[in-house]
Short mmCIF file of C-alpha atoms in Angstrom, two decimals:
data_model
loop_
_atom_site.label_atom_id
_atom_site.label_comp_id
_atom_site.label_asym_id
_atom_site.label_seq_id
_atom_site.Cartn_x
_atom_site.Cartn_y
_atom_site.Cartn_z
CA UNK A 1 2.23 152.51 -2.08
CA UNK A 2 -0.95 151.21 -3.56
CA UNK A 3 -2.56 150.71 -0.33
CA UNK A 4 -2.10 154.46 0.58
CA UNK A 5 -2.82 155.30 -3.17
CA UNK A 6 -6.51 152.79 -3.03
CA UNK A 7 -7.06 154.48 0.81
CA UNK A 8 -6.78 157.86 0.03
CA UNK A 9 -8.81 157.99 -2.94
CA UNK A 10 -11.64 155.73 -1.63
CA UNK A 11 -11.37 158.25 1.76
CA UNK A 12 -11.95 160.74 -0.65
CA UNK A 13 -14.88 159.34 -1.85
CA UNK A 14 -16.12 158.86 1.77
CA UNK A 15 -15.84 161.81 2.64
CA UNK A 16 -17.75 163.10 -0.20
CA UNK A 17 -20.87 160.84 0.83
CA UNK A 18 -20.21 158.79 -2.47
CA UNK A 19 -19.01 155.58 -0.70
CA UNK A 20 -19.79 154.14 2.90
CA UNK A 21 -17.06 155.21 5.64
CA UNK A 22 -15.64 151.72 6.99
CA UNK A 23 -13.92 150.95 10.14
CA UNK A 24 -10.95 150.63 8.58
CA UNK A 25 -11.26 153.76 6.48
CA UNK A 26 -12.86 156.31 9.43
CA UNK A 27 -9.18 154.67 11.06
CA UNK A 28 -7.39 155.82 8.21
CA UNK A 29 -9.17 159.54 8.19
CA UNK A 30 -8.41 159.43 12.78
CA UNK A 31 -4.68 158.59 12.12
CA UNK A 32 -4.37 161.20 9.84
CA UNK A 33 -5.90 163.48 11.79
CA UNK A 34 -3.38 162.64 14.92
CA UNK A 35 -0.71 163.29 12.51
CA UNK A 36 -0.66 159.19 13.07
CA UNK A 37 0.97 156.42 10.46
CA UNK A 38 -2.69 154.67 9.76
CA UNK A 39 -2.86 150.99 10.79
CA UNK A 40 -3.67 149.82 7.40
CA UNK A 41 -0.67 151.65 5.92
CA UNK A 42 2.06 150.39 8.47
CA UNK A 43 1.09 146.55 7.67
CA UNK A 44 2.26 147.26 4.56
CA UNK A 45 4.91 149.60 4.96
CA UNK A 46 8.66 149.53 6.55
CA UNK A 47 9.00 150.28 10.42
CA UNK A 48 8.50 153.92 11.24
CA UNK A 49 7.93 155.97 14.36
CA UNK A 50 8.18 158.83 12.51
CA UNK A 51 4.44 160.93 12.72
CA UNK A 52 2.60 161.26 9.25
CA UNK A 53 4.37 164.20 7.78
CA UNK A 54 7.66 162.84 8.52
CA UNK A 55 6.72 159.34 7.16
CA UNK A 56 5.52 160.65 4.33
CA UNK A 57 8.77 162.77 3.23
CA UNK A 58 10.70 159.92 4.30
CA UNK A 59 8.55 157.39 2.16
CA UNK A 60 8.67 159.88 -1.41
CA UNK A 61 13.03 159.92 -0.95
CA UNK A 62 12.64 156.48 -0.64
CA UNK A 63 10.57 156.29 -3.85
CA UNK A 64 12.69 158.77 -5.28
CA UNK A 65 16.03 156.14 -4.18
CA UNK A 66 15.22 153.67 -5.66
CA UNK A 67 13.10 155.38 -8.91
CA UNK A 68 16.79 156.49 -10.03
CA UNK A 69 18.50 153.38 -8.93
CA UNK A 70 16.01 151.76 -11.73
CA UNK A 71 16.38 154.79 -14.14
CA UNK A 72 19.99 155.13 -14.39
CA UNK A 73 21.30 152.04 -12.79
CA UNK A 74 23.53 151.37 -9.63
CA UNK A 75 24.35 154.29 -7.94
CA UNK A 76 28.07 154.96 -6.56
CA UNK A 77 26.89 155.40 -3.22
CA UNK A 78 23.76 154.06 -1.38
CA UNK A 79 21.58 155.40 0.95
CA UNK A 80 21.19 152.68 3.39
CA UNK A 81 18.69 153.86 5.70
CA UNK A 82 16.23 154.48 2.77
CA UNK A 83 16.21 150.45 2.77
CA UNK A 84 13.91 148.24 4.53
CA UNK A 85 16.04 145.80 5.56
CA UNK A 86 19.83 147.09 5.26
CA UNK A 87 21.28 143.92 6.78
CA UNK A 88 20.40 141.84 4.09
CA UNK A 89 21.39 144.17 1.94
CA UNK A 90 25.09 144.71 3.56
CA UNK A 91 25.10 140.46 3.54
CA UNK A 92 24.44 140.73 -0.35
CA UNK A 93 27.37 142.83 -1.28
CA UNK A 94 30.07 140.96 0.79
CA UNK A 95 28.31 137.60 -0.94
CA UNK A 96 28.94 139.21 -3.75
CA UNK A 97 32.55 140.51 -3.32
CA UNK A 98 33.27 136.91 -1.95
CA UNK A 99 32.53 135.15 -4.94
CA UNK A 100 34.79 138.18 -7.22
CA UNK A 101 37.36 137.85 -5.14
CA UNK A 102 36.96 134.07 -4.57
CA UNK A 103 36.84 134.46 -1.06
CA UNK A 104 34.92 132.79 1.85
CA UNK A 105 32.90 135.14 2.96
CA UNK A 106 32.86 133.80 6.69
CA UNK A 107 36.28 135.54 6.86
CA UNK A 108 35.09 138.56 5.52
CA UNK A 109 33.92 142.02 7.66
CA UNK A 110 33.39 145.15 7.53
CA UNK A 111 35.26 148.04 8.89
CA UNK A 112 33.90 151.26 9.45
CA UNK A 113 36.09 154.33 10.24
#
């Protein structure tokens, strides 16, 4: 987030003729134009083929996910798309159910109906 956050405002700048346009910000201000994830963002972001707009809505309910999950603690149900990496998440609640139950969690799985 502070990537986008430091890029937009400093292509703001740019584009008022208060700072020098660089490569990698004239790449930012293209991408955007294409309706395009910007290179710079996507090293620092989760996997998305998504264009802009829809990257963007998806990136503020992920924010919002995990803003509440913080706020008001675990939530009941999770939203496991809205992680980046939802196998190790999945791994980290049958660890934990393993060691409640005193199980081995190599003879654990999960069932989905």
């Amino acid at each position: 987030v502070g990537v986008i956050h430091s890029s937009l405002g400093t292509l703001k700048k740019a584009i008022k003729g208060e700072v020098v346009m660089s490569g990698d910000l004239e790449g930012v201000f293209n991408s955007m134009f294409d309706n395009q994830i910007p290179v710079m963002w996507k090293s620092k972001s989760y996997p998305s083929l998504k264009p802009l707009g829809a990257y963007v809505e998806d990136l503020i309910e992920r924010l919002n996910f995990l803003g509440k999950w913080i706020e008001e603690g675990v939530p009941n149900m999770f939203w496991l798309p809205g992680f980046f990496f939802p196998q190790a998440f999945l791994t980290g609640v049958m660890q934990n159910y393993a060691r409640r139950q005193k199980l081995e969690i190599d003879k654990l799985d999960w069932d989905f109906e």
